[in-house]
Amino acid sequence: MPLILNNNSSFILMNLAFTILIFSLNFLPHDAANITAATTTSPEFSTSVLNVTTALNQVHHVLSLKPSFHLHQNHEQQQQQTQHTLSPSSSSSFSFQLHPRESLFNAHHHNYRSLVLTRLRRDSARVSWITSHLNKSNLRPEHLSAPVTSGVSQGTGEYFARIGVGQPTQHFYIVPDTGSDINWIQCKPCNQCYKQSDPIFDPSTSSSYALVPCKAKQCKDSELTGCYKNGCEYDVFYGDGSFSSGVLVTETLSLGKNGSVKRVPIGCGHLNHGTFAGAAGILGLGRGALSFQAHIKASSFSYCLVYRDTNKSSTLEFNSPRPGDSVTAPLLSNPKLKTFYYVGVTGVSVGGRRVSIPSSTFAIKPSGMGGIIVDSGTTVTRLPTPAFNAMRDAFVELTRHLRRAKGFLILDTCYDFSSVTVATVPTVSFELSGGGSWRLPVLGYLIPVDDKGTFCFAFAPSVEPVSIIGNVQQQGTRVSFDLVNSVIGFSTDKCS
């Protein structure tokens, strides 16, 4: 006798069959399960494929990297003979190389878990520093480019650039930082200095070194500077207790094959303390008057942060055109806190579905709180707790078929991929107020935290109402800041 099913019973059986299929995958041979994960997607939501094997191979690779900072020295000596002077008011483009921290200054961690722990501790200090500024504020041209390497950030730091200082040129690794308004390096004589990879800058050997007098406009342009007996001095303090204090000077900065820029305001630090991982100081890319791009009157700058577990590099560029495939949003400013770059965001999506978060969550309030900052120094993206919970819960709902793992410090949503080579996961996107959607690379939101196959959702809650887009989410994406038209652009796979 044929079995007759009504609509309700058909629906129940279909769901039962899907449940049995998912359950049985856990008991398939690994190769069969991997093939299914790589080729099966749900018609109900959009997915990305995480190549677990490739990511773990890179994890093992980064632990074996040898420091490479010494490789630049001979090349730099050759470049010194061919430099030309760049005018701060010109519109030509130039760039620096950017390098990840571990490719230059491997700290010889015993395992990858230890490395991630160190990164997250630096990250917490960075976030504390940013929120302290927010709370305090609530109370009161040339196309240039340079290499960007994953390395240190302010009080932390995951990416480095190489620049020359003085005449004749002395070369140093520094941390490009969109959250800093002032450039500075450690200088002799050192009353107190932390250990750096290059010899400390000696101003007495530079013919282009000049003190900034108290009456100069540069000495009055920032709350970080003040007039003392010996002229203009500066003080910078960070959230983890790091600091730099010294005199404000002007110096020639050399940009490799791009040439040099004269009379750049830079702090010469005689009293310094911090965890800057071998870097000599900071290249300030914030919106303040003493920052590097303010001095050169840049119309734009951009960077692409390579994945931090590689030994590749990308570029920090000035006055270069924005990639044509960029998704864009308004570049906003906070009148209460002018240092940081805010982006117009209306929401987030998981699996192609808009998460139920009020758009006002990402708006800058009249008090100066709220908004969402794009920051090169923060590691893990922070969202206000209600917004984070909604996003996290949406992700968990669409990953019920994946094996969970214990949380890892601030990362409370983790997965055990130790028995698979690929995993299919929901997509994650920021919905921009310009109407576009910035879809993150899968390693921009699921990151390995050990060498065994534990991956965690790289977002964390913030007790403050401000949101911060960190450098994990920015990996593999060229982030372009159009300073003239107040537009920010995101273009994936533009690091080469």
C-alpha positions as a Python dict, from the first residue, in 0.01 Angstrom:
ca = {
    (1, 'M'): (0, 0, 0),
    (2, 'P'): (157, 333, -102),
    (3, 'L'): (249, 578, 171),
    (4, 'I'): (56, 905, 137),
    (5, 'L'): (209, 1221, 291),
    (6, 'N'): (44, 1555, 349),
    (7, 'N'): (233, 1884, 327),
    (8, 'N'): (322, 1894, 698),
    (9, 'S'): (459, 1542, 708),
    (10, 'S'): (663, 1605, 390),
    (11, 'F'): (821, 1909, 551),
    (12, 'I'): (904, 1710, 867),
    (13, 'L'): (1064, 1429, 667),
    (14, 'M'): (1269, 1672, 460),
    (15, 'N'): (1407, 1833, 774),
    (16, 'L'): (1474, 1492, 926),
    (17, 'A'): (1666, 1387, 616),
    (18, 'F'): (1876, 1705, 627),
    (19, 'T'): (1951, 1646, 999),
    (20, 'I'): (2057, 1287, 929),
    (21, 'L'): (2281, 1406, 646),
    (22, 'I'): (2459, 1661, 866),
    (23, 'F'): (2491, 1409, 1150),
    (24, 'S'): (2634, 1141, 922),
    (25, 'L'): (2902, 1376, 785),
    (26, 'N'): (3072, 1370, 1125),
    (27, 'F'): (3129, 996, 1081),
    (28, 'L'): (3245, 995, 720),
    (29, 'P'): (3614, 941, 638),
    (30, 'H'): (3793, 1277, 652),
    (31, 'D'): (3837, 1305, 275),
    (32, 'A'): (3468, 1246, 210),
    (33, 'A'): (3361, 1498, 472),
    (34, 'N'): (3600, 1756, 329),
    (35, 'I'): (3469, 1712, -23),
    (36, 'T'): (3115, 1765, 102),
    (37, 'A'): (3215, 2077, 298),
    (38, 'A'): (3392, 2223, -3),
    (39, 'T'): (3111, 2165, -254),
    (40, 'T'): (2788, 2197, -57),
    (41, 'T'): (2631, 2534, 15),
    (42, 'S'): (2293, 2616, 161),
    (43, 'P'): (2045, 2793, -67),
    (44, 'E'): (1922, 2979, 239),
    (45, 'F'): (2233, 3187, 313),
    (46, 'S'): (2561, 3289, 148),
    (47, 'T'): (2879, 3104, 244),
    (48, 'S'): (3258, 3120, 219),
    (49, 'V'): (3504, 2832, 220),
    (50, 'L'): (3779, 2832, 482),
    (51, 'N'): (4083, 2632, 371),
    (52, 'V'): (4186, 2495, 710),
    (53, 'T'): (4493, 2310, 581),
    (54, 'T'): (4640, 2618, 412),
    (55, 'A'): (4579, 2834, 720),
    (56, 'L'): (4744, 2580, 953),
    (57, 'N'): (5040, 2539, 718),
    (58, 'Q'): (5092, 2914, 746),
    (59, 'V'): (5063, 2891, 1126),
    (60, 'H'): (5352, 2644, 1133),
    (61, 'H'): (5546, 2857, 885),
    (62, 'V'): (5525, 3180, 1087),
    (63, 'L'): (5673, 3008, 1393),
    (64, 'S'): (5981, 2913, 1190),
    (65, 'L'): (6045, 3258, 1038),
    (66, 'K'): (6387, 3410, 1098),
    (67, 'P'): (6420, 3787, 1157),
    (68, 'S'): (6481, 3967, 825),
    (69, 'F'): (6532, 4331, 931),
    (70, 'H'): (6904, 4315, 843),
    (71, 'L'): (6829, 4233, 477),
    (72, 'H'): (6744, 4597, 398),
    (73, 'Q'): (7077, 4752, 492),
    (74, 'N'): (7281, 4704, 172),
    (75, 'H'): (6985, 4802, -44),
    (76, 'E'): (6937, 5121, 156),
    (77, 'Q'): (7301, 5223, 115),
    (78, 'Q'): (7262, 5196, -263),
    (79, 'Q'): (6944, 5405, -263),
    (80, 'Q'): (7101, 5695, -72),
    (81, 'Q'): (7302, 5797, -379),
    (82, 'T'): (6991, 5835, -600),
    (83, 'Q'): (6748, 6024, -379),
    (84, 'H'): (6567, 6339, -485),
    (85, 'T'): (6370, 6588, -277),
    (86, 'L'): (5991, 6575, -274),
    (87, 'S'): (5792, 6894, -228),
    (88, 'P'): (5521, 6877, 40),
    (89, 'S'): (5283, 7060, -192),
    (90, 'S'): (5332, 6838, -497),
    (91, 'S'): (5071, 6584, -611),
    (92, 'S'): (5297, 6300, -719),
    (93, 'S'): (5251, 5957, -561),
    (94, 'F'): (5489, 5748, -354),
    (95, 'S'): (5481, 5443, -129),
    (96, 'F'): (5648, 5253, 156),
    (97, 'Q'): (5671, 4878, 203),
    (98, 'L'): (5463, 4741, 491),
    (99, 'H'): (5576, 4426, 670),
    (100, 'P'): (5405, 4203, 932),
    (101, 'R'): (5565, 4196, 1277),
    (102, 'E'): (5666, 3830, 1278),
    (103, 'S'): (5841, 3853, 940),
    (104, 'L'): (6088, 4102, 1090),
    (105, 'F'): (6103, 4046, 1463),
    (106, 'N'): (6022, 3684, 1539),
    (107, 'A'): (5988, 3654, 1916),
    (108, 'H'): (6051, 3276, 1905),
    (109, 'H'): (5720, 3174, 2058),
    (110, 'H'): (5710, 2807, 2159),
    (111, 'N'): (5374, 2760, 1992),
    (112, 'Y'): (5110, 2952, 1802),
    (113, 'R'): (4878, 2974, 2101),
    (114, 'S'): (5144, 3174, 2285),
    (115, 'L'): (5180, 3408, 1985),
    (116, 'V'): (4804, 3474, 1971),
    (117, 'L'): (4791, 3534, 2346),
    (118, 'T'): (5061, 3801, 2306),
    (119, 'R'): (4874, 3964, 2017),
    (120, 'L'): (4547, 3980, 2209),
    (121, 'R'): (4714, 4128, 2518),
    (122, 'R'): (4866, 4403, 2303),
    (123, 'D'): (4525, 4450, 2147),
    (124, 'S'): (4352, 4503, 2482),
    (125, 'A'): (4602, 4776, 2567),
    (126, 'R'): (4535, 4946, 2235),
    (127, 'V'): (4159, 4945, 2284),
    (128, 'S'): (4199, 5082, 2638),
    (129, 'W'): (4409, 5366, 2497),
    (130, 'I'): (4146, 5455, 2235),
    (131, 'T'): (3853, 5446, 2477),
    (132, 'S'): (4046, 5655, 2730),
    (133, 'H'): (4081, 5924, 2461),
    (134, 'L'): (3709, 5901, 2388),
    (135, 'N'): (3621, 5943, 2753),
    (136, 'K'): (3865, 6230, 2790),
    (137, 'S'): (3725, 6407, 2484),
    (138, 'N'): (3376, 6364, 2620),
    (139, 'L'): (3487, 6567, 2916),
    (140, 'R'): (3630, 6834, 2739),
    (141, 'P'): (5037, 6528, -190),
    (142, 'E'): (5286, 6345, -347),
    (143, 'H'): (5187, 5990, -474),
    (144, 'L'): (5423, 5826, -224),
    (145, 'S'): (5437, 5468, -109),
    (146, 'A'): (5630, 5255, 135),
    (147, 'P'): (5631, 4885, 225),
    (148, 'V'): (5397, 4778, 503),
    (149, 'T'): (5494, 4477, 710),
    (150, 'S'): (5292, 4308, 981),
    (151, 'G'): (5453, 4416, 1306),
    (152, 'V'): (5389, 4659, 1593),
    (153, 'S'): (5118, 4905, 1679),
    (154, 'Q'): (5075, 5182, 1926),
    (155, 'G'): (5139, 5017, 2252),
    (156, 'T'): (5103, 4709, 2036),
    (157, 'G'): (5162, 4715, 1665),
    (158, 'E'): (5134, 4454, 1395),
    (159, 'Y'): (5279, 4625, 1085),
    (160, 'F'): (5605, 4814, 1012),
    (161, 'A'): (5746, 5048, 749),
    (162, 'R'): (6110, 5133, 679),
    (163, 'I'): (6212, 5499, 657),
    (164, 'G'): (6530, 5704, 665),
    (165, 'V'): (6585, 5995, 903),
    (166, 'G'): (6838, 6279, 880),
    (167, 'Q'): (7126, 6367, 648),
    (168, 'P'): (7320, 6147, 602),
    (169, 'T'): (7034, 5900, 628),
    (170, 'Q'): (6991, 5662, 920),
    (171, 'H'): (6726, 5391, 860),
    (172, 'F'): (6463, 5267, 1105),
    (173, 'Y'): (6158, 5045, 1134),
    (174, 'I'): (5856, 5243, 1253),
    (175, 'V'): (5488, 5170, 1309),
    (176, 'P'): (5241, 5346, 1074),
    (177, 'D'): (4945, 5435, 1293),
    (178, 'T'): (4613, 5588, 1190),
    (179, 'G'): (4542, 5659, 1558),
    (180, 'S'): (4848, 5884, 1612),
    (181, 'D'): (4880, 6254, 1537),
    (182, 'I'): (5254, 6282, 1586),
    (183, 'N'): (5566, 6120, 1439),
    (184, 'W'): (5844, 6026, 1680),
    (185, 'I'): (6156, 5812, 1715),
    (186, 'Q'): (6395, 5736, 1999),
    (187, 'C'): (6696, 5972, 2008),
    (188, 'K'): (7037, 6001, 2170),
    (189, 'P'): (7113, 6093, 2440),
    (190, 'C'): (6874, 5839, 2592),
    (191, 'N'): (6766, 5907, 2947),
    (192, 'Q'): (6551, 5597, 2903),
    (193, 'C'): (6501, 5390, 2587),
    (194, 'Y'): (6351, 5051, 2514),
    (195, 'K'): (6533, 4801, 2292),
    (196, 'Q'): (6496, 4853, 1916),
    (197, 'S'): (6634, 4660, 1618),
    (198, 'D'): (6832, 4952, 1466),
    (199, 'P'): (7089, 5178, 1634),
    (200, 'I'): (6920, 5470, 1810),
    (201, 'F'): (6907, 5791, 1605),
    (202, 'D'): (7194, 6030, 1677),
    (203, 'P'): (7086, 6389, 1600),
    (204, 'S'): (7441, 6519, 1636),
    (205, 'T'): (7538, 6347, 1311),
    (206, 'S'): (7252, 6495, 1105),
    (207, 'S'): (7292, 6826, 922),
    (208, 'S'): (6914, 6858, 870),
    (209, 'Y'): (6819, 6834, 1239),
    (210, 'A'): (6656, 7151, 1377),
    (211, 'L'): (6473, 7226, 1702),
    (212, 'V'): (6121, 7370, 1675),
    (213, 'P'): (6105, 7701, 1868),
    (214, 'C'): (5820, 7770, 2109),
    (215, 'K'): (5678, 8046, 1893),
    (216, 'A'): (5648, 7820, 1586),
    (217, 'K'): (5299, 7724, 1470),
    (218, 'Q'): (5393, 7356, 1491),
    (219, 'C'): (5446, 7394, 1865),
    (220, 'K'): (5092, 7527, 1904),
    (221, 'D'): (4920, 7281, 1669),
    (222, 'S'): (4873, 6995, 1912),
    (223, 'E'): (4774, 6936, 2272),
    (224, 'L'): (5065, 6690, 2282),
    (225, 'T'): (5320, 6970, 2263),
    (226, 'G'): (5420, 7254, 2494),
    (227, 'C'): (5684, 7519, 2546),
    (228, 'Y'): (5959, 7451, 2799),
    (229, 'K'): (6307, 7589, 2873),
    (230, 'N'): (6471, 7410, 2582),
    (231, 'G'): (6202, 7491, 2328),
    (232, 'C'): (5903, 7290, 2207),
    (233, 'E'): (5858, 6955, 2377),
    (234, 'Y'): (5607, 6673, 2336),
    (235, 'D'): (5458, 6393, 2547),
    (236, 'V'): (5270, 6089, 2414),
    (237, 'F'): (5112, 5828, 2642),
    (238, 'Y'): (4948, 5499, 2546),
    (239, 'G'): (4691, 5273, 2713),
    (240, 'D'): (4939, 5004, 2824),
    (241, 'G'): (5166, 5250, 3007),
    (242, 'S'): (5397, 5307, 2708),
    (243, 'F'): (5512, 5663, 2644),
    (244, 'S'): (5755, 5885, 2457),
    (245, 'S'): (5874, 6229, 2569),
    (246, 'G'): (6130, 6462, 2419),
    (247, 'V'): (6179, 6764, 2195),
    (248, 'L'): (5987, 6849, 1880),
    (249, 'V'): (6222, 6893, 1582),
    (250, 'T'): (6211, 6903, 1205),
    (251, 'E'): (6403, 6646, 1005),
    (252, 'T'): (6442, 6507, 656),
    (253, 'L'): (6259, 6177, 608),
    (254, 'S'): (6383, 5953, 327),
    (255, 'L'): (6139, 5722, 155),
    (256, 'G'): (6363, 5472, -21),
    (257, 'K'): (6358, 5505, -399),
    (258, 'N'): (6081, 5768, -375),
    (259, 'G'): (6314, 6043, -252),
    (260, 'S'): (6296, 6251, 65),
    (261, 'V'): (6078, 6513, 235),
    (262, 'K'): (6242, 6804, 421),
    (263, 'R'): (6146, 6968, 750),
    (264, 'V'): (5899, 6703, 869),
    (265, 'P'): (5790, 6768, 1231),
    (266, 'I'): (5898, 6472, 1440),
    (267, 'G'): (5940, 6403, 1808),
    (268, 'C'): (6294, 6320, 1919),
    (269, 'G'): (6232, 6097, 2220),
    (270, 'H'): (6486, 6102, 2503),
    (271, 'L'): (6257, 5931, 2754),
    (272, 'N'): (6070, 5630, 2615),
    (273, 'H'): (5909, 5316, 2746),
    (274, 'G'): (5693, 5054, 2581),
    (275, 'T'): (5629, 4731, 2396),
    (276, 'F'): (5708, 4848, 2044),
    (277, 'A'): (5873, 4518, 1942),
    (278, 'G'): (6190, 4652, 1788),
    (279, 'A'): (6040, 4958, 1615),
    (280, 'A'): (6218, 5292, 1659),
    (281, 'G'): (5894, 5489, 1685),
    (282, 'I'): (5566, 5588, 1520),
    (283, 'L'): (5468, 5734, 1182),
    (284, 'G'): (5155, 5933, 1270),
    (285, 'L'): (4878, 5899, 1012),
    (286, 'G'): (4599, 6049, 1223),
    (287, 'R'): (4406, 6363, 1131),
    (288, 'G'): (4612, 6601, 1344),
    (289, 'A'): (4821, 6890, 1210),
    (290, 'L'): (5154, 6723, 1303),
    (291, 'S'): (5087, 6392, 1124),
    (292, 'F'): (5294, 6285, 827),
    (293, 'Q'): (5023, 6316, 561),
    (294, 'A'): (4924, 6659, 695),
    (295, 'H'): (5282, 6781, 645),
    (296, 'I'): (5305, 6656, 287),
    (297, 'K'): (4951, 6784, 217),
    (298, 'A'): (4849, 6444, 84),
    (299, 'S'): (4517, 6429, -95),
    (300, 'S'): (4485, 6060, -10),
    (301, 'F'): (4662, 5761, 135),
    (302, 'S'): (4597, 5388, 139),
    (303, 'Y'): (4740, 5068, 280),
    (304, 'C'): (4691, 4697, 237),
    (305, 'L'): (4769, 4477, 537),
    (306, 'V'): (4898, 4136, 433),
    (307, 'Y'): (4794, 3836, 640),
    (308, 'R'): (5008, 3862, 950),
    (309, 'D'): (5126, 3501, 940),
    (310, 'T'): (5310, 3552, 611),
    (311, 'N'): (5651, 3693, 527),
    (312, 'K'): (5508, 3892, 236),
    (313, 'S'): (5479, 4270, 229),
    (314, 'S'): (5248, 4526, 75),
    (315, 'T'): (5247, 4905, 51),
    (316, 'L'): (5146, 5221, 231),
    (317, 'E'): (5075, 5468, -51),
    (318, 'F'): (5018, 5843, -72),
    (319, 'N'): (4830, 6023, -351),
    (320, 'S'): (4772, 5703, -547),
    (321, 'P'): (4434, 5643, -715),
    (322, 'R'): (4174, 5435, -535),
    (323, 'P'): (4119, 5089, -694),
    (324, 'G'): (3826, 5096, -932),
    (325, 'D'): (3652, 4801, -767),
    (326, 'S'): (3643, 4959, -421),
    (327, 'V'): (3320, 4970, -225),
    (328, 'T'): (3299, 5314, -68),
    (329, 'A'): (3144, 5491, 226),
    (330, 'P'): (3158, 5843, 370),
    (331, 'L'): (3475, 5916, 568),
    (332, 'L'): (3343, 6084, 881),
    (333, 'S'): (3503, 6290, 1155),
    (334, 'N'): (3421, 6330, 1521),
    (335, 'P'): (3429, 6695, 1633),
    (336, 'K'): (3501, 6579, 1989),
    (337, 'L'): (3792, 6358, 1889),
    (338, 'K'): (3962, 6465, 1568),
    (339, 'T'): (4243, 6209, 1554),
    (340, 'F'): (4050, 5905, 1430),
    (341, 'Y'): (3893, 5808, 1097),
    (342, 'Y'): (3526, 5715, 1122),
    (343, 'V'): (3341, 5526, 849),
    (344, 'G'): (2973, 5546, 762),
    (345, 'V'): (2825, 5204, 847),
    (346, 'T'): (2455, 5119, 875),
    (347, 'G'): (2478, 4756, 985),
    (348, 'V'): (2633, 4411, 948),
    (349, 'S'): (2523, 4099, 762),
    (350, 'V'): (2590, 3734, 838),
    (351, 'G'): (2527, 3477, 566),
    (352, 'G'): (2387, 3755, 349),
    (353, 'R'): (2122, 3834, 609),
    (354, 'R'): (2105, 4173, 774),
    (355, 'V'): (2152, 4139, 1152),
    (356, 'S'): (1893, 4320, 1362),
    (357, 'I'): (2105, 4607, 1493),
    (358, 'P'): (1972, 4967, 1501),
    (359, 'S'): (2162, 5180, 1248),
    (360, 'S'): (2197, 5445, 1519),
    (361, 'T'): (2447, 5209, 1688),
    (362, 'F'): (2711, 5318, 1436),
    (363, 'A'): (2623, 5690, 1431),
    (364, 'I'): (2844, 5951, 1600),
    (365, 'K'): (2647, 6107, 1882),
    (366, 'P'): (2657, 6481, 1964),
    (367, 'S'): (2845, 6386, 2281),
    (368, 'G'): (3125, 6239, 2065),
    (369, 'M'): (3047, 5880, 2160),
    (370, 'G'): (2931, 5613, 1918),
    (371, 'G'): (3043, 5579, 1558),
    (372, 'I'): (3279, 5321, 1408),
    (373, 'I'): (3654, 5383, 1375),
    (374, 'V'): (3885, 5223, 1117),
    (375, 'D'): (4209, 5163, 1307),
    (376, 'S'): (4533, 5007, 1184),
    (377, 'G'): (4657, 4935, 1537),
    (378, 'T'): (4361, 4749, 1689),
    (379, 'T'): (4365, 4375, 1618),
    (380, 'V'): (4013, 4239, 1676),
    (381, 'T'): (3704, 4436, 1577),
    (382, 'R'): (3500, 4565, 1872),
    (383, 'L'): (3126, 4629, 1868),
    (384, 'P'): (2907, 4757, 2151),
    (385, 'T'): (2790, 4455, 2352),
    (386, 'P'): (2426, 4447, 2226),
    (387, 'A'): (2544, 4470, 1862),
    (388, 'F'): (2814, 4209, 1917),
    (389, 'N'): (2569, 3969, 2081),
    (390, 'A'): (2326, 4000, 1790),
    (391, 'M'): (2600, 3943, 1533),
    (392, 'R'): (2759, 3654, 1725),
    (393, 'D'): (2423, 3483, 1775),
    (394, 'A'): (2345, 3512, 1404),
    (395, 'F'): (2677, 3349, 1320),
    (396, 'V'): (2625, 3070, 1576),
    (397, 'E'): (2276, 3002, 1441),
    (398, 'L'): (2419, 2938, 1091),
    (399, 'T'): (2709, 2723, 1215),
    (400, 'R'): (2520, 2468, 1423),
    (401, 'H'): (2659, 2193, 1197),
    (402, 'L'): (3017, 2281, 1296),
    (403, 'R'): (3196, 2135, 1597),
    (404, 'R'): (3241, 2396, 1870),
    (405, 'A'): (3553, 2453, 2082),
    (406, 'K'): (3619, 2638, 2407),
    (407, 'G'): (3647, 3016, 2392),
    (408, 'F'): (3986, 3185, 2383),
    (409, 'L'): (4030, 3497, 2601),
    (410, 'I'): (3807, 3771, 2453),
    (411, 'L'): (3703, 3542, 2164),
    (412, 'D'): (3402, 3349, 2293),
    (413, 'T'): (3291, 3173, 1973),
    (414, 'C'): (3537, 2908, 1855),
    (415, 'Y'): (3531, 2595, 1640),
    (416, 'D'): (3724, 2269, 1623),
    (417, 'F'): (3840, 2214, 1264),
    (418, 'S'): (4110, 1963, 1359),
    (419, 'S'): (3949, 1683, 1158),
    (420, 'V'): (3868, 1873, 837),
    (421, 'T'): (4072, 2032, 559),
    (422, 'V'): (3807, 2285, 452),
    (423, 'A'): (3500, 2427, 624),
    (424, 'T'): (3200, 2607, 478),
    (425, 'V'): (3097, 2904, 691),
    (426, 'P'): (2856, 3200, 659),
    (427, 'T'): (2983, 3518, 495),
    (428, 'V'): (3026, 3833, 706),
    (429, 'S'): (2984, 4184, 565),
    (430, 'F'): (2972, 4545, 677),
    (431, 'E'): (2682, 4736, 522),
    (432, 'L'): (2809, 5082, 429),
    (433, 'S'): (2605, 5400, 434),
    (434, 'G'): (2706, 5466, 73),
    (435, 'G'): (2487, 5170, -22),
    (436, 'G'): (2768, 4919, -74),
    (437, 'S'): (2851, 4602, 114),
    (438, 'W'): (3210, 4520, 221),
    (439, 'R'): (3234, 4140, 231),
    (440, 'L'): (3521, 4026, 451),
    (441, 'P'): (3769, 3758, 345),
    (442, 'V'): (3705, 3443, 549),
    (443, 'L'): (4036, 3483, 738),
    (444, 'G'): (3914, 3831, 824),
    (445, 'Y'): (3662, 3691, 1070),
    (446, 'L'): (3769, 3332, 1147),
    (447, 'I'): (4127, 3314, 1272),
    (448, 'P'): (4342, 3026, 1402),
    (449, 'V'): (4435, 3051, 1770),
    (450, 'D'): (4653, 2740, 1790),
    (451, 'D'): (4824, 2493, 1557),
    (452, 'K'): (4569, 2216, 1624),
    (453, 'G'): (4276, 2350, 1423),
    (454, 'T'): (4094, 2579, 1667),
    (455, 'F'): (3951, 2883, 1488),
    (456, 'C'): (3764, 3170, 1657),
    (457, 'F'): (3518, 3435, 1544),
    (458, 'A'): (3738, 3748, 1547),
    (459, 'F'): (3496, 3997, 1700),
    (460, 'A'): (3465, 4105, 2063),
    (461, 'P'): (3222, 4312, 2273),
    (462, 'S'): (3299, 4662, 2395),
    (463, 'V'): (3157, 4816, 2710),
    (464, 'E'): (3192, 5155, 2541),
    (465, 'P'): (2941, 5266, 2273),
    (466, 'V'): (3219, 5310, 2013),
    (467, 'S'): (3296, 5044, 1750),
    (468, 'I'): (3644, 4978, 1608),
    (469, 'I'): (3724, 4790, 1285),
    (470, 'G'): (4055, 4618, 1360),
    (471, 'N'): (4339, 4500, 1139),
    (472, 'V'): (4228, 4134, 1137),
    (473, 'Q'): (3921, 4239, 939),
    (474, 'Q'): (4135, 4463, 717),
    (475, 'Q'): (4381, 4188, 618),
    (476, 'G'): (4393, 4136, 243),
    (477, 'T'): (4198, 4456, 174),
    (478, 'R'): (4332, 4786, 42),
    (479, 'V'): (4181, 5059, 259),
    (480, 'S'): (4185, 5397, 82),
    (481, 'F'): (4137, 5733, 255),
    (482, 'D'): (4031, 6012, 17),
    (483, 'L'): (4105, 6313, 236),
    (484, 'V'): (3979, 6570, -16),
    (485, 'N'): (3638, 6417, -85),
    (486, 'S'): (3595, 6248, 256),
    (487, 'V'): (3547, 5900, 111),
    (488, 'I'): (3686, 5569, 236),
    (489, 'G'): (3718, 5269, 4),
    (490, 'F'): (3765, 4896, 61),
    (491, 'S'): (3902, 4672, -214),
    (492, 'T'): (3980, 4306, -148),
    (493, 'D'): (4286, 4125, -286),
    (494, 'K'): (4477, 4446, -359),
    (495, 'C'): (4792, 4385, -152),
    (496, 'S'): (5024, 4295, -440),
}
